[in-house]
CSV table of N, CA and C in Angstrom, one decimal:
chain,number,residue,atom,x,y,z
V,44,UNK,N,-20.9,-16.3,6.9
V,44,UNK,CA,-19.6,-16.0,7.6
V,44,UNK,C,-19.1,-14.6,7.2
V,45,UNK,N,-18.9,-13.5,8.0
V,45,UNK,CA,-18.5,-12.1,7.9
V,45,UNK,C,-16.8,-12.6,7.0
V,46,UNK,N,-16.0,-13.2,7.5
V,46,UNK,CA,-14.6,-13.1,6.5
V,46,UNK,C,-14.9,-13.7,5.2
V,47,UNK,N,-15.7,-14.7,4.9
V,47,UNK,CA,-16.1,-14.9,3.5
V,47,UNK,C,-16.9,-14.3,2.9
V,48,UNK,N,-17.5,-13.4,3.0
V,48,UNK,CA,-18.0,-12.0,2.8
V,48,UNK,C,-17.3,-11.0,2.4
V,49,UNK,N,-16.7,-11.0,3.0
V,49,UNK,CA,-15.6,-9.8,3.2
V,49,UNK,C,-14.3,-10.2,2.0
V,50,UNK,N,-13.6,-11.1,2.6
V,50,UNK,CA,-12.5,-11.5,2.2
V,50,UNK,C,-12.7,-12.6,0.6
V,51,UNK,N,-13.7,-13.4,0.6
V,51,UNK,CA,-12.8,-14.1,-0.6
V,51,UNK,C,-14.4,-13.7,-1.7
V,52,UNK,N,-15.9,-13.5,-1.0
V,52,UNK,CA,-16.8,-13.1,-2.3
V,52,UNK,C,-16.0,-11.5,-2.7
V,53,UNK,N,-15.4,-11.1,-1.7
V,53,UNK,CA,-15.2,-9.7,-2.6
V,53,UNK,C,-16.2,-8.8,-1.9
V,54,UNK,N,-16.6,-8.3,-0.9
V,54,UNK,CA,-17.3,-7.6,-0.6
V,54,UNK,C,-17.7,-7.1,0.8
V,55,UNK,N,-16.4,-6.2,0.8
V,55,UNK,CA,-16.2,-5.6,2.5
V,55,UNK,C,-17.5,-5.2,3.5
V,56,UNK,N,-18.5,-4.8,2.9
V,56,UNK,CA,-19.3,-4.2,3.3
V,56,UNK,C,-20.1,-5.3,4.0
V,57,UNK,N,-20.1,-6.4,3.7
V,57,UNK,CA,-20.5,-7.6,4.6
V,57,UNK,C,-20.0,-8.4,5.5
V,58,UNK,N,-19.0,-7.6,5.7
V,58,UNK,CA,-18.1,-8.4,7.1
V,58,UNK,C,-16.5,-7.7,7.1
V,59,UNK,N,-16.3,-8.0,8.2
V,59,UNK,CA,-14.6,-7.4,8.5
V,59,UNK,C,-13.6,-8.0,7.6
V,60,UNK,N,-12.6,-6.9,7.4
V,60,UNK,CA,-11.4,-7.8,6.6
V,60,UNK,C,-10.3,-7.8,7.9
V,61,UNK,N,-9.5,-9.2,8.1
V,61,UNK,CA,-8.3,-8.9,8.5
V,61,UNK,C,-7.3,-8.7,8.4
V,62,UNK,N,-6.2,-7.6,9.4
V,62,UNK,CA,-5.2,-7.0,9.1
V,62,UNK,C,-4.1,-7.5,9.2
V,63,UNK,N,-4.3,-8.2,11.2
V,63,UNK,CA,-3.0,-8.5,11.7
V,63,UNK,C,-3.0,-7.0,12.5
V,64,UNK,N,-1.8,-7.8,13.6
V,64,UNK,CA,-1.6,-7.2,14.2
V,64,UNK,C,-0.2,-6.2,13.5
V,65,UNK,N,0.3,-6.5,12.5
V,65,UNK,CA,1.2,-5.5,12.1
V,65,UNK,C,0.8,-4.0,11.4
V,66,UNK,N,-0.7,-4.3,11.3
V,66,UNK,CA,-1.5,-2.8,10.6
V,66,UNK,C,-1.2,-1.8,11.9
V,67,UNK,N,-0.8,-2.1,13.2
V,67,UNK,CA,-1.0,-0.9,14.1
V,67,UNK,C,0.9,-0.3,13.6
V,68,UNK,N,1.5,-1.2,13.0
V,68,UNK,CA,3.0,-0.5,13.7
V,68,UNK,C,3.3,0.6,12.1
V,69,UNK,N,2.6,0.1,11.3
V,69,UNK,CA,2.5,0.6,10.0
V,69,UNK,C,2.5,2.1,10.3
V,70,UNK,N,3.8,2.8,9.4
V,70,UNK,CA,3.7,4.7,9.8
V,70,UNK,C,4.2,4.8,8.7
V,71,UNK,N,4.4,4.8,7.6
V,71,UNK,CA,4.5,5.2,6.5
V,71,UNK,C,4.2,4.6,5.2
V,72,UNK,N,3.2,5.3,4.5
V,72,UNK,CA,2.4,5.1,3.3
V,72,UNK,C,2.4,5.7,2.3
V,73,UNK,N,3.8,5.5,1.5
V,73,UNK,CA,4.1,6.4,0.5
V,73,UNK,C,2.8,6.0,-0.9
V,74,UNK,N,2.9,7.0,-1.3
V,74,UNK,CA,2.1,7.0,-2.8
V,74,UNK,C,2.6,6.0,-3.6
V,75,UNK,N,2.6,5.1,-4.6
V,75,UNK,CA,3.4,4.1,-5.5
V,75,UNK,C,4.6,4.5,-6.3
V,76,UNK,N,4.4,6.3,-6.6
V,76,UNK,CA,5.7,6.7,-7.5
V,76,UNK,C,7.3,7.0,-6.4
V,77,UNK,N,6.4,7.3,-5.1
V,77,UNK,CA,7.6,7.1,-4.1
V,77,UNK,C,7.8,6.0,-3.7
V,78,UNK,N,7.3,4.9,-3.9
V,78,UNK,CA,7.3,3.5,-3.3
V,78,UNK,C,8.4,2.4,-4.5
V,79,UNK,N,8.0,3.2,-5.6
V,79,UNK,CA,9.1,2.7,-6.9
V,79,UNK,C,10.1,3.7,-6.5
V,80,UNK,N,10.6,4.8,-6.6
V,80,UNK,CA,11.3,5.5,-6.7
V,80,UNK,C,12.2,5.0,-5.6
V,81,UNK,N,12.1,4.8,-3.9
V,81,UNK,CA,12.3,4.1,-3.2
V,81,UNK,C,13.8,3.4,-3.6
V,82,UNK,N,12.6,2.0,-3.7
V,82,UNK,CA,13.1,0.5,-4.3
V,82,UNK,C,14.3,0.9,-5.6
V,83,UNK,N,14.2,1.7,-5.9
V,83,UNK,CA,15.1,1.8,-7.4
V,83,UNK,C,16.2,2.4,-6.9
V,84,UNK,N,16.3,3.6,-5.8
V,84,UNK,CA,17.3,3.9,-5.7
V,84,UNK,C,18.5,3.1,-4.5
V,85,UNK,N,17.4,1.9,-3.8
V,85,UNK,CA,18.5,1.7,-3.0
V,85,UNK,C,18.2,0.0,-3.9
V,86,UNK,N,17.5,-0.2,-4.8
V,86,UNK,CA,18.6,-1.5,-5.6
V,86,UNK,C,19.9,-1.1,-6.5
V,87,UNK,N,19.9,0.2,-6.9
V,87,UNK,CA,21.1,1.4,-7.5
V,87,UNK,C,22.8,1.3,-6.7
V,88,UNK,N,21.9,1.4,-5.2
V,88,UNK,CA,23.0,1.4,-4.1
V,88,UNK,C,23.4,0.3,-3.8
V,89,UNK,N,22.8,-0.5,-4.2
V,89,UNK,CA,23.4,-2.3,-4.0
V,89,UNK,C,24.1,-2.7,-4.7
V,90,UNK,N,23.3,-2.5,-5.7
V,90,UNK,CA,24.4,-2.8,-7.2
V,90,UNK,C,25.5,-2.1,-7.3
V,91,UNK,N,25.6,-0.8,-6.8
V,91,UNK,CA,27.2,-0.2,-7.3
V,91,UNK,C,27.9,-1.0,-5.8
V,92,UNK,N,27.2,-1.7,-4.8
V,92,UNK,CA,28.8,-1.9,-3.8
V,92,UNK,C,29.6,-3.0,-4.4
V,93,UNK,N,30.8,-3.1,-4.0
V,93,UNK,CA,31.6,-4.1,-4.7
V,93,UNK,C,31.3,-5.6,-5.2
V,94,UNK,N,30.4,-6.0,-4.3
V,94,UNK,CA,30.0,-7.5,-4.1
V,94,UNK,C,28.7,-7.0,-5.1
V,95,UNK,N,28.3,-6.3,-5.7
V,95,UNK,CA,27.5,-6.3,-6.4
V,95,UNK,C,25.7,-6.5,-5.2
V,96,UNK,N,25.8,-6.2,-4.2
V,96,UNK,CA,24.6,-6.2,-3.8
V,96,UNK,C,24.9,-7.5,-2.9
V,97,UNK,N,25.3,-8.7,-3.4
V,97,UNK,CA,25.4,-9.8,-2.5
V,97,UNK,C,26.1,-10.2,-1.1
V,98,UNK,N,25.7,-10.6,-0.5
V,98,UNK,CA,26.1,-10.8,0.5
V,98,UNK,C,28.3,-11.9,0.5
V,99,UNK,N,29.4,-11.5,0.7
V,99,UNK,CA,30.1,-12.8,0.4
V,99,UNK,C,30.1,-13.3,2.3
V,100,UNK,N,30.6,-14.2,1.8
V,100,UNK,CA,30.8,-15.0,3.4
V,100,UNK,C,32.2,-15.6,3.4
């Protein structure tokens, strides 16, 4: 079977991996130091709003 090949022995080269259809809408692929850098600065911005990030209702 090409996806158990692929997907759970570990070894692409013997069958397809699946994506999904959300791999086509994908447009931005930051490196990981921009991808932390990111995340840090707007959990920064959460934390300083009044509610502390949380949502009140």
């Amino acid at each position: 079977m090409p996806l158990k090949g692929s997907m759970v022995d570990g070894a692409p080269t013997r069958g397809g991996l699946a994506s999904g259809k959300v791999a086509e809408v994908i447009g931005d692929l930051p490196c990981c130091a921009d991808l932390v850098d990111r995340i840090t600065a707007e959990a920064a911005t959460a934390l300083d709003r009044p509610t502390g990030g949380r949502t009140v209702e």
